[in-house]
mmCIF file of C-alpha atoms in Angstrom:
data_model
loop_
_atom_site.group_PDB
_atom_site.id
_atom_site.type_symbol
_atom_site.label_atom_id
_atom_site.label_comp_id
_atom_site.label_asym_id
_atom_site.label_seq_id
_atom_site.Cartn_x
_atom_site.Cartn_y
_atom_site.Cartn_z
ATOM 1 C CA LEU A 291 83.047 137.346 110.911
ATOM 2 C CA LYS A 292 85.949 136.978 108.480
ATOM 3 C CA ARG A 293 88.445 138.016 111.143
ATOM 4 C CA PHE A 294 86.915 135.535 113.582
ATOM 5 C CA ILE A 295 87.136 132.672 111.089
ATOM 6 C CA TYR A 296 90.702 133.642 110.192
ATOM 7 C CA SER A 297 91.761 133.686 113.845
ATOM 8 C CA GLN A 298 90.168 130.267 114.424
ATOM 9 C CA LEU A 299 91.899 128.766 111.388
ATOM 10 C CA GLN A 300 95.202 130.288 112.451
ATOM 11 C CA GLU A 301 94.794 128.799 115.920
ATOM 12 C CA ASP A 302 93.947 125.397 114.414
ATOM 13 C CA HIS A 303 97.108 125.544 112.321
ATOM 14 C CA LYS A 304 99.237 126.405 115.353
ATOM 15 C CA ILE A 305 97.773 123.522 117.347
ATOM 16 C CA ARG A 306 98.253 120.953 114.582
ATOM 17 C CA HIS A 307 101.766 122.172 113.823
ATOM 18 C CA TYR A 308 102.801 122.087 117.484
ATOM 19 C CA VAL A 309 101.380 118.606 118.089
ATOM 20 C CA GLY A 310 102.869 117.231 114.871
ATOM 21 C CA LYS A 311 106.277 118.711 115.628
ATOM 22 C CA ASN A 312 106.487 117.543 119.240
ATOM 23 C CA LEU A 313 104.882 114.139 118.677
ATOM 24 C CA SER A 314 106.438 113.252 115.335
ATOM 25 C CA ASN A 315 107.228 109.713 116.528
ATOM 26 C CA ALA A 316 103.785 109.001 117.992
ATOM 27 C CA GLY A 317 102.064 107.949 114.765
ATOM 28 C CA ILE A 318 99.471 110.733 114.756
ATOM 29 C CA SER A 319 96.565 109.869 112.471
ATOM 30 C CA ASP A 320 94.149 112.735 113.118
ATOM 31 C CA ILE A 321 93.716 115.785 115.372
ATOM 32 C CA ARG A 322 90.165 116.980 115.986
ATOM 33 C CA ILE A 323 89.569 120.367 117.598
ATOM 34 C CA GLU A 324 86.394 121.559 119.308
ATOM 35 C CA ARG A 325 85.842 124.821 121.159
ATOM 36 C CA LYS A 326 83.533 125.852 123.947
ATOM 37 C CA ALA A 327 83.296 129.164 125.816
ATOM 38 C CA ASP A 328 86.772 129.234 127.354
ATOM 39 C CA GLN A 329 87.914 125.709 126.621
ATOM 40 C CA ILE A 330 89.609 123.835 123.780
ATOM 41 C CA ASP A 331 88.972 120.099 123.408
ATOM 42 C CA LEU A 332 91.617 118.133 121.512
ATOM 43 C CA GLU A 333 91.032 114.599 120.298
ATOM 44 C CA ILE A 334 94.306 112.999 119.213
ATOM 45 C CA HIS A 335 94.096 109.751 117.243
ATOM 46 C CA THR A 336 97.420 107.935 117.489
ATOM 47 C CA ALA A 337 98.939 104.525 116.858
ATOM 48 C CA ARG A 338 101.164 104.886 119.946
ATOM 49 C CA PRO A 339 99.066 106.307 122.796
ATOM 50 C CA GLY A 340 101.795 105.556 125.336
ATOM 51 C CA VAL A 341 104.126 108.039 123.632
ATOM 52 C CA VAL A 342 101.497 110.784 123.857
ATOM 53 C CA VAL A 343 100.356 110.081 127.418
ATOM 54 C CA GLY A 344 103.825 109.545 128.879
ATOM 55 C CA ARG A 345 104.625 108.100 132.273
ATOM 56 C CA GLY A 346 101.891 108.966 134.721
ATOM 57 C CA GLY A 347 100.300 111.385 132.247
ATOM 58 C CA SER A 348 103.390 113.599 132.118
ATOM 59 C CA GLY A 349 103.271 113.714 128.317
ATOM 60 C CA ILE A 350 99.754 115.156 128.228
ATOM 61 C CA GLU A 351 100.558 117.740 130.898
ATOM 62 C CA SER A 352 103.694 118.820 129.037
ATOM 63 C CA LEU A 353 101.725 119.042 125.783
ATOM 64 C CA ARG A 354 98.984 121.114 127.431
ATOM 65 C CA THR A 355 101.487 123.560 128.956
ATOM 66 C CA GLY A 356 103.378 123.922 125.684
ATOM 67 C CA LEU A 357 100.186 124.577 123.725
ATOM 68 C CA GLN A 358 99.053 127.275 126.150
ATOM 69 C CA GLN A 359 102.415 129.027 125.809
ATOM 70 C CA ASP A 360 102.409 128.688 122.020
ATOM 71 C CA LEU A 361 98.853 130.029 121.696
ATOM 72 C CA GLY A 362 99.528 132.842 124.158
ATOM 73 C CA ASN A 363 96.389 132.400 126.251
ATOM 74 C CA ASN A 364 95.304 130.704 129.450
ATOM 75 C CA ARG A 365 92.273 128.879 128.113
ATOM 76 C CA GLN A 366 91.744 125.421 129.513
ATOM 77 C CA ILE A 367 92.862 122.666 127.135
ATOM 78 C CA ARG A 368 91.410 119.183 127.478
ATOM 79 C CA ILE A 369 93.266 116.407 125.654
ATOM 80 C CA ASN A 370 91.663 113.070 124.834
ATOM 81 C CA VAL A 371 93.916 110.356 123.374
ATOM 82 C CA ILE A 372 92.328 107.679 121.180
ATOM 83 C CA GLU A 373 94.253 104.646 119.967
ATOM 84 C CA VAL A 374 94.090 103.733 116.278
ATOM 85 C CA THR A 375 93.480 99.994 116.265
ATOM 86 C CA ARG A 376 93.688 99.361 112.499
ATOM 87 C CA VAL A 377 96.999 101.041 111.758
ATOM 88 C CA ASP A 378 97.399 99.495 108.300
ATOM 89 C CA ALA A 379 93.923 100.687 107.267
ATOM 90 C CA ASP A 380 94.685 104.352 107.999
ATOM 91 C CA ALA A 381 95.764 106.499 105.039
ATOM 92 C CA GLU A 382 97.726 108.974 107.170
ATOM 93 C CA LEU A 383 99.759 106.241 108.869
ATOM 94 C CA ILE A 384 100.344 104.385 105.595
ATOM 95 C CA GLY A 385 101.566 107.661 104.067
ATOM 96 C CA GLU A 386 103.859 108.219 107.044
ATOM 97 C CA TYR A 387 105.328 104.731 106.623
ATOM 98 C CA ILE A 388 105.976 105.305 102.905
ATOM 99 C CA THR A 389 107.678 108.680 103.432
ATOM 100 C CA GLN A 390 109.891 107.290 106.200
ATOM 101 C CA GLN A 391 111.045 104.457 103.949
ATOM 102 C CA LEU A 392 111.639 106.786 100.991
ATOM 103 C CA GLU A 393 113.763 109.066 103.169
ATOM 104 C CA ARG A 394 115.854 105.994 104.026
ATOM 105 C CA ARG A 395 116.480 105.592 100.276
ATOM 106 C CA VAL A 396 114.428 102.415 99.875
ATOM 107 C CA SER A 397 113.141 101.794 96.329
ATOM 108 C CA PHE A 398 109.713 103.368 95.891
ATOM 109 C CA ARG A 399 108.327 100.285 94.116
ATOM 110 C CA ARG A 400 109.314 98.078 97.025
ATOM 111 C CA VAL A 401 107.876 100.513 99.573
ATOM 112 C CA VAL A 402 104.560 100.821 97.737
ATOM 113 C CA ARG A 403 104.307 97.042 97.361
ATOM 114 C CA GLN A 404 104.876 96.553 101.096
ATOM 115 C CA ALA A 405 102.330 99.253 101.961
ATOM 116 C CA ILE A 406 99.681 97.631 99.761
ATOM 117 C CA GLN A 407 100.348 94.225 101.301
ATOM 118 C CA ARG A 408 99.909 95.703 104.775
ATOM 119 C CA ALA A 409 96.633 97.339 103.765
ATOM 120 C CA GLN A 410 95.365 94.093 102.251
ATOM 121 C CA ARG A 411 96.097 92.261 105.502
ATOM 122 C CA ALA A 412 93.938 94.888 107.218
ATOM 123 C CA GLU A 413 91.133 93.872 104.808
ATOM 124 C CA VAL A 414 90.479 97.264 103.237
ATOM 125 C CA GLU A 415 88.212 97.331 100.180
ATOM 126 C CA GLY A 416 90.801 99.049 98.008
ATOM 127 C CA ILE A 417 93.913 101.218 98.082
ATOM 128 C CA LYS A 418 95.571 103.587 95.627
ATOM 129 C CA ILE A 419 99.061 105.055 96.088
ATOM 130 C CA GLN A 420 100.681 107.764 93.959
ATOM 131 C CA VAL A 421 104.312 108.893 94.205
ATOM 132 C CA SER A 422 105.665 111.954 92.362
ATOM 133 C CA GLY A 423 109.132 113.444 91.960
ATOM 134 C CA ARG A 424 112.623 112.232 91.085
ATOM 135 C CA LEU A 425 111.824 108.590 91.752
ATOM 136 C CA ASN A 426 114.888 106.511 92.673
ATOM 137 C CA GLY A 427 117.053 109.545 91.854
ATOM 138 C CA ALA A 428 115.998 109.796 88.192
ATOM 139 C CA GLU A 429 117.060 112.930 86.310
ATOM 140 C CA ILE A 430 113.506 113.714 85.181
ATOM 141 C CA ALA A 431 110.656 113.888 87.672
ATOM 142 C CA ARG A 432 107.624 111.736 86.974
ATOM 143 C CA THR A 433 104.431 110.477 88.594
ATOM 144 C CA GLU A 434 103.580 106.827 89.059
ATOM 145 C CA TRP A 435 100.658 105.204 90.804
ATOM 146 C CA THR A 436 99.259 101.777 91.520
ATOM 147 C CA ARG A 437 95.905 100.543 92.763
ATOM 148 C CA GLU A 438 94.674 97.332 94.318
ATOM 149 C CA GLY A 439 90.983 96.630 94.782
ATOM 150 C CA ARG A 440 88.241 99.197 94.178
ATOM 151 C CA VAL A 441 88.726 102.915 94.903
ATOM 152 C CA PRO A 442 85.627 104.808 93.624
ATOM 153 C CA LEU A 443 86.717 108.445 93.861
ATOM 154 C CA HIS A 444 83.581 109.707 92.050
ATOM 155 C CA THR A 445 81.023 107.999 94.310
ATOM 156 C CA LEU A 446 79.618 110.338 96.956
ATOM 157 C CA ARG A 447 78.653 107.579 99.380
ATOM 158 C CA ALA A 448 82.110 105.989 99.255
ATOM 159 C CA ASN A 449 84.077 106.289 102.496
ATOM 160 C CA ILE A 450 87.514 107.335 101.217
ATOM 161 C CA ASP A 451 90.381 107.978 103.618
ATOM 162 C CA TYR A 452 92.916 110.323 101.951
ATOM 163 C CA SER A 453 96.384 111.483 102.921
ATOM 164 C CA TYR A 454 99.089 113.625 101.330
ATOM 165 C CA ARG A 455 102.633 113.700 102.658
ATOM 166 C CA THR A 456 106.073 114.726 101.416
ATOM 167 C CA ALA A 457 109.357 112.865 101.718
ATOM 168 C CA LYS A 458 112.578 114.888 101.832
ATOM 169 C CA THR A 459 115.261 112.882 100.023
ATOM 170 C CA ILE A 460 118.761 113.759 98.831
ATOM 171 C CA TYR A 461 117.336 114.065 95.294
ATOM 172 C CA GLY A 462 114.573 116.455 96.275
ATOM 173 C CA ILE A 463 111.033 116.307 97.618
ATOM 174 C CA LEU A 464 108.731 113.418 96.728
ATOM 175 C CA GLY A 465 104.963 113.756 97.005
ATOM 176 C CA VAL A 466 103.015 110.766 98.324
ATOM 177 C CA LYS A 467 99.226 110.442 98.027
ATOM 178 C CA VAL A 468 97.231 107.595 99.556
ATOM 179 C CA TRP A 469 93.553 106.754 99.029
ATOM 180 C CA ILE A 470 91.930 103.931 101.036
ATOM 181 C CA PHE A 471 88.392 102.745 100.317
ATOM 182 C CA LYS A 472 86.675 101.537 103.492
ATOM 183 C CA GLY A 473 83.236 100.736 102.109
ATOM 184 C CA GLU A 474 80.085 102.668 101.267
ATOM 185 C CA VAL A 475 78.116 104.786 103.731
ATOM 186 C CA ILE A 476 74.354 104.385 103.364
ATOM 187 C CA PRO A 477 72.124 107.165 104.821
ATOM 188 C CA GLY A 478 70.899 106.081 108.239
ATOM 189 C CA GLN A 479 73.862 103.803 108.826
ATOM 190 C CA GLU A 480 76.971 104.936 110.682
ATOM 191 C CA GLU A 481 79.281 102.127 109.613
ATOM 192 C CA PRO A 482 80.418 101.667 105.996
ATOM 193 C CA VAL A 483 78.781 98.802 104.125
ATOM 194 C CA THR A 484 81.220 95.974 103.426
ATOM 195 C CA PRO A 485 80.600 92.960 101.186
ATOM 196 C CA SER A 486 79.336 89.872 103.004
ATOM 197 C CA PRO A 487 81.647 86.819 103.189
ATOM 198 C CA SER A 488 79.283 84.885 100.890
ATOM 199 C CA GLN A 489 79.808 87.365 98.070
ATOM 200 C CA PRO A 490 82.885 86.703 95.919
ATOM 201 C CA ARG A 491 85.404 89.523 96.095
ATOM 202 C CA ARG A 492 87.098 90.784 92.981
ATOM 203 C CA ARG A 493 90.727 90.073 92.239
ATOM 204 C CA GLN A 494 91.103 87.182 94.640
ATOM 205 C CA GLN A 495 94.100 85.890 92.736
ATOM 206 C CA LYS A 496 97.439 87.462 93.458
ATOM 207 C CA ARG A 497 98.927 89.462 90.647
ATOM 208 C CA ARG A 498 102.035 91.476 90.101
ATOM 209 C CA GLN A 499 101.708 95.146 91.010
ATOM 210 C CA GLN A 500 101.329 97.355 87.954
ATOM 211 C CA PHE A 501 102.686 100.890 88.078
ATOM 212 C CA GLU A 502 101.326 103.466 85.666
ATOM 213 C CA ASP A 503 103.443 106.391 84.537
ATOM 214 C CA ARG A 504 101.449 109.642 84.457
ATOM 215 C CA SER A 505 104.307 112.021 83.660
ATOM 216 C CA ASN A 506 102.759 113.265 80.431
ATOM 217 C CA GLU A 507 99.349 114.122 81.922
#
């Protein structure tokens, strides 16, 4: 059983690594893998489905062929592409945006502020972003984070979308963590519960973003 689980996890890693490497510009949010007898079903959530599908479906066929060669078997691979409609409410895509900007040497405070503004326009309940490393080329590495709205990380029914990514800069590697609160999931309901328009939302007034230094923790 252990060998079987190990082989499945290893195959999952190969699939995710291959897709991420060959579709790095497609805005991949999530890759879901399901297996049947002699078939692998891939569900790729992407912000740019046209990049994945290609002209006339050539992109999917090329991806399928490459995966079969990389995995070293002839199992049938079915690929389903799903478009991510709320790009700015997706933690993985927000994290990708932040790392891309950091690698272009944009100030981390400016990048985080822009990311939070984008998430607020997508009407998320709350967002928290943490950046660690030699921020803006500082000699000593530190960790800073900021939060807007409510992000209840200790509530089991909270629907939290989490992402961790790394940015490779000339000063070293920066770690980026993103938490997005999308509402509460009540048993028996599939969709997260969001406050009704009649209820006043907290922090309606705009305020300056506050960054907290957590270097000494």
